[in-house]
Short mmCIF file of C-alpha atoms in Angstrom, two decimals:
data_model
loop_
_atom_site.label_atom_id
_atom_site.label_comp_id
_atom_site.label_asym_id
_atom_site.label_seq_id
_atom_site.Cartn_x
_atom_site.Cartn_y
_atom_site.Cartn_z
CA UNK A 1 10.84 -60.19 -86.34
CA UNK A 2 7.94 -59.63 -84.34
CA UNK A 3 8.18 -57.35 -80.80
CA UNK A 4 5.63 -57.57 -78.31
CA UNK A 5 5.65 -55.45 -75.33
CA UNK A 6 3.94 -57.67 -72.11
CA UNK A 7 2.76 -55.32 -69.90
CA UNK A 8 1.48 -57.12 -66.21
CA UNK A 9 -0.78 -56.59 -63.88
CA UNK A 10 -0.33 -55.08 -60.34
CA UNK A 11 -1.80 -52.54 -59.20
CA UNK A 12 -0.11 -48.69 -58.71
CA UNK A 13 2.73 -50.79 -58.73
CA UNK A 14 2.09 -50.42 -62.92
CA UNK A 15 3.63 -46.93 -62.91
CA UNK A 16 6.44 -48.94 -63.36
CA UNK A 17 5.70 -49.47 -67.19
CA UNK A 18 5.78 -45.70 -67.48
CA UNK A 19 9.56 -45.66 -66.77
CA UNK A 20 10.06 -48.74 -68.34
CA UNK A 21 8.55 -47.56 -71.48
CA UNK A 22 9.92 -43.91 -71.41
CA UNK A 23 13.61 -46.46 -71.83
CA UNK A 24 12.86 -48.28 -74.70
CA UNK A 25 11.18 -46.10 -76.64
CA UNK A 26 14.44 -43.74 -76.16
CA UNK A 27 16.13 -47.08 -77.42
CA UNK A 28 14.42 -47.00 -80.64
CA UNK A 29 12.42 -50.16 -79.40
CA UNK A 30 8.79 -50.34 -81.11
CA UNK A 31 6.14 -52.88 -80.35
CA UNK A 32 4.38 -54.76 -83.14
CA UNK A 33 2.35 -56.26 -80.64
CA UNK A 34 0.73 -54.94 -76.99
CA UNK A 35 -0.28 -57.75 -74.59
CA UNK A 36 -1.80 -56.67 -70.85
CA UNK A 37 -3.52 -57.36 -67.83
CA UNK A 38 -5.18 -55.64 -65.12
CA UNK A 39 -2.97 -52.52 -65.32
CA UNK A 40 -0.71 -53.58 -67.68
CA UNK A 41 -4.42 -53.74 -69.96
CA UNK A 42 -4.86 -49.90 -68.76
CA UNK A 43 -1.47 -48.49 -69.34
CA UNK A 44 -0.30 -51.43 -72.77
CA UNK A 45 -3.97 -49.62 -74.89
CA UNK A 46 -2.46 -46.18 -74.21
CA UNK A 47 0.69 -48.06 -75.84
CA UNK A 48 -1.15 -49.41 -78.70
CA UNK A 49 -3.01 -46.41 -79.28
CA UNK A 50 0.15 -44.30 -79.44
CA UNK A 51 3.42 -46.37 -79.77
CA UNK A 52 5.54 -43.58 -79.05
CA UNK A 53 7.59 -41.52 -76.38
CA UNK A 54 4.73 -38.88 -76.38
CA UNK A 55 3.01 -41.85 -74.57
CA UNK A 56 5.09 -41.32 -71.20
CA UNK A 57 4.13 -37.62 -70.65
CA UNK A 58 0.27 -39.05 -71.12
CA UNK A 59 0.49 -41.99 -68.93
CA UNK A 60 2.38 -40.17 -66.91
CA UNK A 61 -0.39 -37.52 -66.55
CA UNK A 62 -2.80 -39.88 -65.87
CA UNK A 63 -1.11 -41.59 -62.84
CA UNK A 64 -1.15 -38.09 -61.68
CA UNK A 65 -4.81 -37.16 -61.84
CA UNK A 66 -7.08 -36.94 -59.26
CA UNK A 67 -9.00 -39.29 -61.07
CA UNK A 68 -6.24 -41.73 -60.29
CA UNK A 69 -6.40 -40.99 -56.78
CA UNK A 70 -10.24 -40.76 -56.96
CA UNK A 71 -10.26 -45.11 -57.47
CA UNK A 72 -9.45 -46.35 -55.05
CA UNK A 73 -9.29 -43.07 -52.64
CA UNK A 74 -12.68 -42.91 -50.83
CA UNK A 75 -13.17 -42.55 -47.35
CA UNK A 76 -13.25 -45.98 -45.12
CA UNK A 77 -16.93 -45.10 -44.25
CA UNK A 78 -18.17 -44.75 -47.99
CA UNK A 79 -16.20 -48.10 -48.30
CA UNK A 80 -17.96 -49.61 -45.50
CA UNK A 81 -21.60 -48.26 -46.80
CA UNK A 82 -21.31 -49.25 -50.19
CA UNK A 83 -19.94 -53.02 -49.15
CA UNK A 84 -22.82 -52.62 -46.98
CA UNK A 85 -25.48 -52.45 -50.09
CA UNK A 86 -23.30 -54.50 -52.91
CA UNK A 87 -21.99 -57.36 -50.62
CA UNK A 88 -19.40 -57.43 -53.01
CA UNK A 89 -17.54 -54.77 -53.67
CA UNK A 90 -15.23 -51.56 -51.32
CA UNK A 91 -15.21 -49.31 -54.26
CA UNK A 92 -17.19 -47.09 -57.50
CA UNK A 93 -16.21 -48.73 -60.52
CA UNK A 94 -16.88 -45.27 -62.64
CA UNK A 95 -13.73 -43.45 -61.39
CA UNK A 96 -12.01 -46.19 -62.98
CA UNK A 97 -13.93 -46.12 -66.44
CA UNK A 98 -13.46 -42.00 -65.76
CA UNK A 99 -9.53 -42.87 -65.84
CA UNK A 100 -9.66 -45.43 -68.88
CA UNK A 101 -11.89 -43.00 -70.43
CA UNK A 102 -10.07 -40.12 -69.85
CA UNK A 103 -6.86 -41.91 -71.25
CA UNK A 104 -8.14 -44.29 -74.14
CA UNK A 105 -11.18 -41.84 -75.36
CA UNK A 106 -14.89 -43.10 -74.58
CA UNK A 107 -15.73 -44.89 -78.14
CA UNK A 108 -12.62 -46.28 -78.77
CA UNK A 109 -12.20 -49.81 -80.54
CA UNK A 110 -9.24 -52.24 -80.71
CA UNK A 111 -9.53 -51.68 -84.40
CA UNK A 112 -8.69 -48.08 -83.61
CA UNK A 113 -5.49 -48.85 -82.53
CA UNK A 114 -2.37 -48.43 -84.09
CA UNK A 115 -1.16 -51.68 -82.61
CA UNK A 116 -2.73 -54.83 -82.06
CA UNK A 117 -3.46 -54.79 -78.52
CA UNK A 118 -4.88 -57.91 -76.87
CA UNK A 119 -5.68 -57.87 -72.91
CA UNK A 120 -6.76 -61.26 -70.35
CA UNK A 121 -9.57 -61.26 -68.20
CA UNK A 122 -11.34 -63.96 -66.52
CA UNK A 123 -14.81 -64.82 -67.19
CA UNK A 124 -16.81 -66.18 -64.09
CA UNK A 125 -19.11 -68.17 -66.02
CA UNK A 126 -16.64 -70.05 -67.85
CA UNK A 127 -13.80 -70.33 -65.18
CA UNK A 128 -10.77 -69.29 -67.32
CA UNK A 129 -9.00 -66.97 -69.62
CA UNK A 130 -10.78 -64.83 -71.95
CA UNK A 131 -8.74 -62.41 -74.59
CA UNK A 132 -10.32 -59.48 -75.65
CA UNK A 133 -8.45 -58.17 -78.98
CA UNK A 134 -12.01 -56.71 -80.97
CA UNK A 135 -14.69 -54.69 -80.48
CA UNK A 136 -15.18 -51.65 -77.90
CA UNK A 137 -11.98 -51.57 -75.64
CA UNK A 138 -13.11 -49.26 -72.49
CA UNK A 139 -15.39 -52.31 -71.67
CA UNK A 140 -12.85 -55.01 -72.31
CA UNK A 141 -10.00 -52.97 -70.40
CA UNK A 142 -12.32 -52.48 -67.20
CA UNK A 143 -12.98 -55.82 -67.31
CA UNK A 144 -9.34 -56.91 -67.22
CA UNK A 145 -8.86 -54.42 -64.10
CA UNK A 146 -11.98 -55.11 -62.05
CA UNK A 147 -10.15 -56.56 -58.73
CA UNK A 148 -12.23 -58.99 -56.87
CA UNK A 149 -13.69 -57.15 -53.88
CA UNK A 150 -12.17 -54.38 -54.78
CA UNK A 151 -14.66 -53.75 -58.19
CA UNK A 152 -17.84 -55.63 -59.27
CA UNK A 153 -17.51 -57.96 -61.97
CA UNK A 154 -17.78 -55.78 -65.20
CA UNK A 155 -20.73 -57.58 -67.64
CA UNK A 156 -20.05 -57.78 -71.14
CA UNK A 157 -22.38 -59.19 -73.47
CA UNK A 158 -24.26 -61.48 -70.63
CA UNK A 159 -20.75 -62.99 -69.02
CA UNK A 160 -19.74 -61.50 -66.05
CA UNK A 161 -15.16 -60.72 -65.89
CA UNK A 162 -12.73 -60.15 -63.29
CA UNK A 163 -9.17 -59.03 -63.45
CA UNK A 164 -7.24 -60.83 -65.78
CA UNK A 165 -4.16 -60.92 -62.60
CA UNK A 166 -6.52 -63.85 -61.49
CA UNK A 167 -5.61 -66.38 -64.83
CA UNK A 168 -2.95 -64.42 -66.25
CA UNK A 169 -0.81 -62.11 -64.42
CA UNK A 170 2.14 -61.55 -66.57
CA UNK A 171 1.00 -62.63 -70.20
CA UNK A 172 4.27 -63.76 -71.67
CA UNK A 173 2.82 -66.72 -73.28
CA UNK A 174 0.22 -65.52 -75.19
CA UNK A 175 2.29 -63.11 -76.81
CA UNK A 176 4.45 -65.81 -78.31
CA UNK A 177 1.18 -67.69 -79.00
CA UNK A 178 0.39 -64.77 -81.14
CA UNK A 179 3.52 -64.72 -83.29
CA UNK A 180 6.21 -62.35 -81.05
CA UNK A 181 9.60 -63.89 -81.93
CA UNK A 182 11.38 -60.29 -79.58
CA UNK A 183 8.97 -60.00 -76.45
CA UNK A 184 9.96 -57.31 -73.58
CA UNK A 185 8.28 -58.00 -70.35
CA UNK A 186 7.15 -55.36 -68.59
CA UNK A 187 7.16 -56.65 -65.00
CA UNK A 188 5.84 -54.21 -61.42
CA UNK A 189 9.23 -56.02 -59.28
CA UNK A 190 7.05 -58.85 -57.38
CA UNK A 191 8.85 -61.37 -59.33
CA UNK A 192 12.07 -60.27 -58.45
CA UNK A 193 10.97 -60.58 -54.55
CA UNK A 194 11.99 -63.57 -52.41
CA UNK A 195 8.84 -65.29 -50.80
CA UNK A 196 9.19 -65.77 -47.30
CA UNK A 197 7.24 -68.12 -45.13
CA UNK A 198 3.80 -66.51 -43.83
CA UNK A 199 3.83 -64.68 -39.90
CA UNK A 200 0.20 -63.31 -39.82
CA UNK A 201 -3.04 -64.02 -41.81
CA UNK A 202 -2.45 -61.13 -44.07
CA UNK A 203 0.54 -63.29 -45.61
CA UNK A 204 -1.20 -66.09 -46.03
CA UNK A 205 -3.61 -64.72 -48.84
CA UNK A 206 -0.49 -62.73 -50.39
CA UNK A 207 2.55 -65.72 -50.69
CA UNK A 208 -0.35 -68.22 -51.60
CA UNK A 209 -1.63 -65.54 -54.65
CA UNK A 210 2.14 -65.24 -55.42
CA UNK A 211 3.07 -68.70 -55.89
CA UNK A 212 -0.15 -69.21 -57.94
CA UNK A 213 1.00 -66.86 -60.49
CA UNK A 214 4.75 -66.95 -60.11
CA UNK A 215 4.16 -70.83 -60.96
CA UNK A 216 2.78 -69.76 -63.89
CA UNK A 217 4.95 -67.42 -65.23
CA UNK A 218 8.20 -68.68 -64.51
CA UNK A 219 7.06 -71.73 -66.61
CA UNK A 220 5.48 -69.47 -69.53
CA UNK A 221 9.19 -67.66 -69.48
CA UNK A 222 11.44 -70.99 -69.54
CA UNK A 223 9.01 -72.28 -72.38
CA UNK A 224 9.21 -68.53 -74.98
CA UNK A 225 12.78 -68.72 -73.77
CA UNK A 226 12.79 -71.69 -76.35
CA UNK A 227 11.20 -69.73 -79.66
CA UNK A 228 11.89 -66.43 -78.87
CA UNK A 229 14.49 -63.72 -77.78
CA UNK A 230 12.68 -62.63 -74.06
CA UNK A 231 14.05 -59.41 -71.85
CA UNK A 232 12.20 -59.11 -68.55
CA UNK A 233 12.74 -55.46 -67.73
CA UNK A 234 14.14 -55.21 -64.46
CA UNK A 235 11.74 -52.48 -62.04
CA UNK A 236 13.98 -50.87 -59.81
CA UNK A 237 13.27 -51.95 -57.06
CA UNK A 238 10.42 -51.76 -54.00
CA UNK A 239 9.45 -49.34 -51.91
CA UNK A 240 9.11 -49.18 -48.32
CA UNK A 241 5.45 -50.14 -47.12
CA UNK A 242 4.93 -52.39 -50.86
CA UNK A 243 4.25 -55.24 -48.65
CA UNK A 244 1.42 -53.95 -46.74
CA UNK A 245 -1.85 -55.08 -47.31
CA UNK A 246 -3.34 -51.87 -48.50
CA UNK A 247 -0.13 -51.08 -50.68
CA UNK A 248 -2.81 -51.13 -53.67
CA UNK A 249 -4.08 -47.98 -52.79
CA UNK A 250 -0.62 -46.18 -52.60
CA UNK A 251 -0.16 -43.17 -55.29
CA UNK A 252 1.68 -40.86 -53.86
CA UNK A 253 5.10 -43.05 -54.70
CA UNK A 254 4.31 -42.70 -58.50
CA UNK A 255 6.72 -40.53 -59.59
CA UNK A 256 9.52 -42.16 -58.00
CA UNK A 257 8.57 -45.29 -59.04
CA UNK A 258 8.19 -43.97 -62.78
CA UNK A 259 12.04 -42.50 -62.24
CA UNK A 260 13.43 -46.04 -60.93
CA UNK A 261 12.07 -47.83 -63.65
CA UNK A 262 13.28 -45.56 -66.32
CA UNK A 263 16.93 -45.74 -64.26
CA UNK A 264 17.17 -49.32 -64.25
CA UNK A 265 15.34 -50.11 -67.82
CA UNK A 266 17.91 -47.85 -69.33
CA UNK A 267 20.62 -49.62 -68.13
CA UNK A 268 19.54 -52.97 -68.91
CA UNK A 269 18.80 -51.67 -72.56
CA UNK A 270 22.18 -50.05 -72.60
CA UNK A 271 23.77 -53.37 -71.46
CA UNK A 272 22.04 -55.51 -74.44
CA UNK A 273 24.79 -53.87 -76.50
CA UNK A 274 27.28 -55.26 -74.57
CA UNK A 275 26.30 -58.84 -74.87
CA UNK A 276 27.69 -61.02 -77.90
#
């Protein structure tokens, strides 16, 4: 048997995992295999690199730093100036690499790991999926978190990646492409949210993203559900203000998402025992 933990992408919304981890590795549940994106690539190389409950209390340190708060915490007006000069971008990529860096360790490789880790970006000049699972990971995991508009494109080795939430938000399938026969799916809750038809412009980007990649994975999950044993984790729930446009940017909830996560993980781990 061959357990891969799917971590997916979305934003502070990914202090989910913490919780969701801190459950299954209290359930004795060990991953042979670490898939992520955006991040799920962020928080699932912490995973790899230590596939153990000590992992929580670091993650869960991270989420709490001020370098968390430092990404995407600037004032509008150093926003607005920097938008101003880049034309593409609201935000400094390098309190992002200062987080990765901070929790992964600056030289890291994937061969470093004590798990196979393998996290999605997408490459602009190409126009699809790219797996990074070799080679220097701080690169490769920035590159799988740089949000469009949010981040420049991070460069690596002349192509030019985006977040991997753009191809591949919730990387079920490639876990089973790589061999996982038990795959838990770490999910932030979208999923489990009803779409509703759009009322101002704001919605219109947001349910159209949504159906993009909730297309995808519900299809990904219906086909692993034929060669392998999936659990989708459930998250706990939303929180009030999650469907606000600038919900990204929201870290002051982390803790109590981390705690609803755990709550309802535990549970549905609990309940597997149940279930003939």
């Amino acid at each position: 048997m061959t357990v891969a933990f799917v971590l997916g992408g979305g934003g502070v919304r990914g202090a989910v995992h913490v919780g969701m981890l801190q459950a299954l590795f209290e359930a004795q549940v060990r991953p042979d295999l670490v898939v992520g994106t955006s991040i799920g690539a962020i928080n699932g190389a912490a995973v790899a690199a230590d596939p153990s409950l000590a992992v929580v209390d670091r993650l869960t340190e991270a989420w709490s730093s001020t370098t968390a708060n430092e990404v995407y915490g600037e004032a509008w007006y150093r926003q607005l100036g920097r938008l101003a000069r880049s034309r593409t971008h609201l935000y400094d990529p390098q309190a992002l690499r200062r987080l990765i860096v901070g929790t992964l360790g600056e030289r890291t490789t994937f061969e470093d790991l004590q798990v196979p880790l393998v996290v999605a970006a997408a490459s602009i000049e190409h126009a699809s999926e790219h797996w990074f699972d070799s080679g220097p990971l701080v690169e490769a995991v920035l590159a799988s978190a740089s949000v469009p508009g949010a981040l420049p494109p991070t460069e690596i080795a002349g192509e030019h990646f985006v977040d991997g939430g753009m191809v591949n938000s919730i990387p079920l399938g490639e876990a089973v492409r790589r061999g996982a026969t038990t795959v838990y799916v770490l999910q932030v809750g979208r999923v489990e949210e009803p779409l509703t038809v759009p009322t101002k412009p704001s919605d219109v980007a947001r349910v159209s993203f949504e159906i993009a990649r909730r297309h995808r994975y519900f299809r990904e999950l219906e086909d692993a559900r034929g060669v392998a044993t999936v659990h989708v984790l459930p998250s706990g729930g939303s929180l009030p203000g999650d469907d606000k446009i600038g919900a990204f940017r929201r870290l002051e909830a982390t803790r109590r998402r981390i705690e609803q996560s755990y709550a309802a993980g535990s549970a549905y781990l609990a309940g597997l025992g149940d279930r003939p």
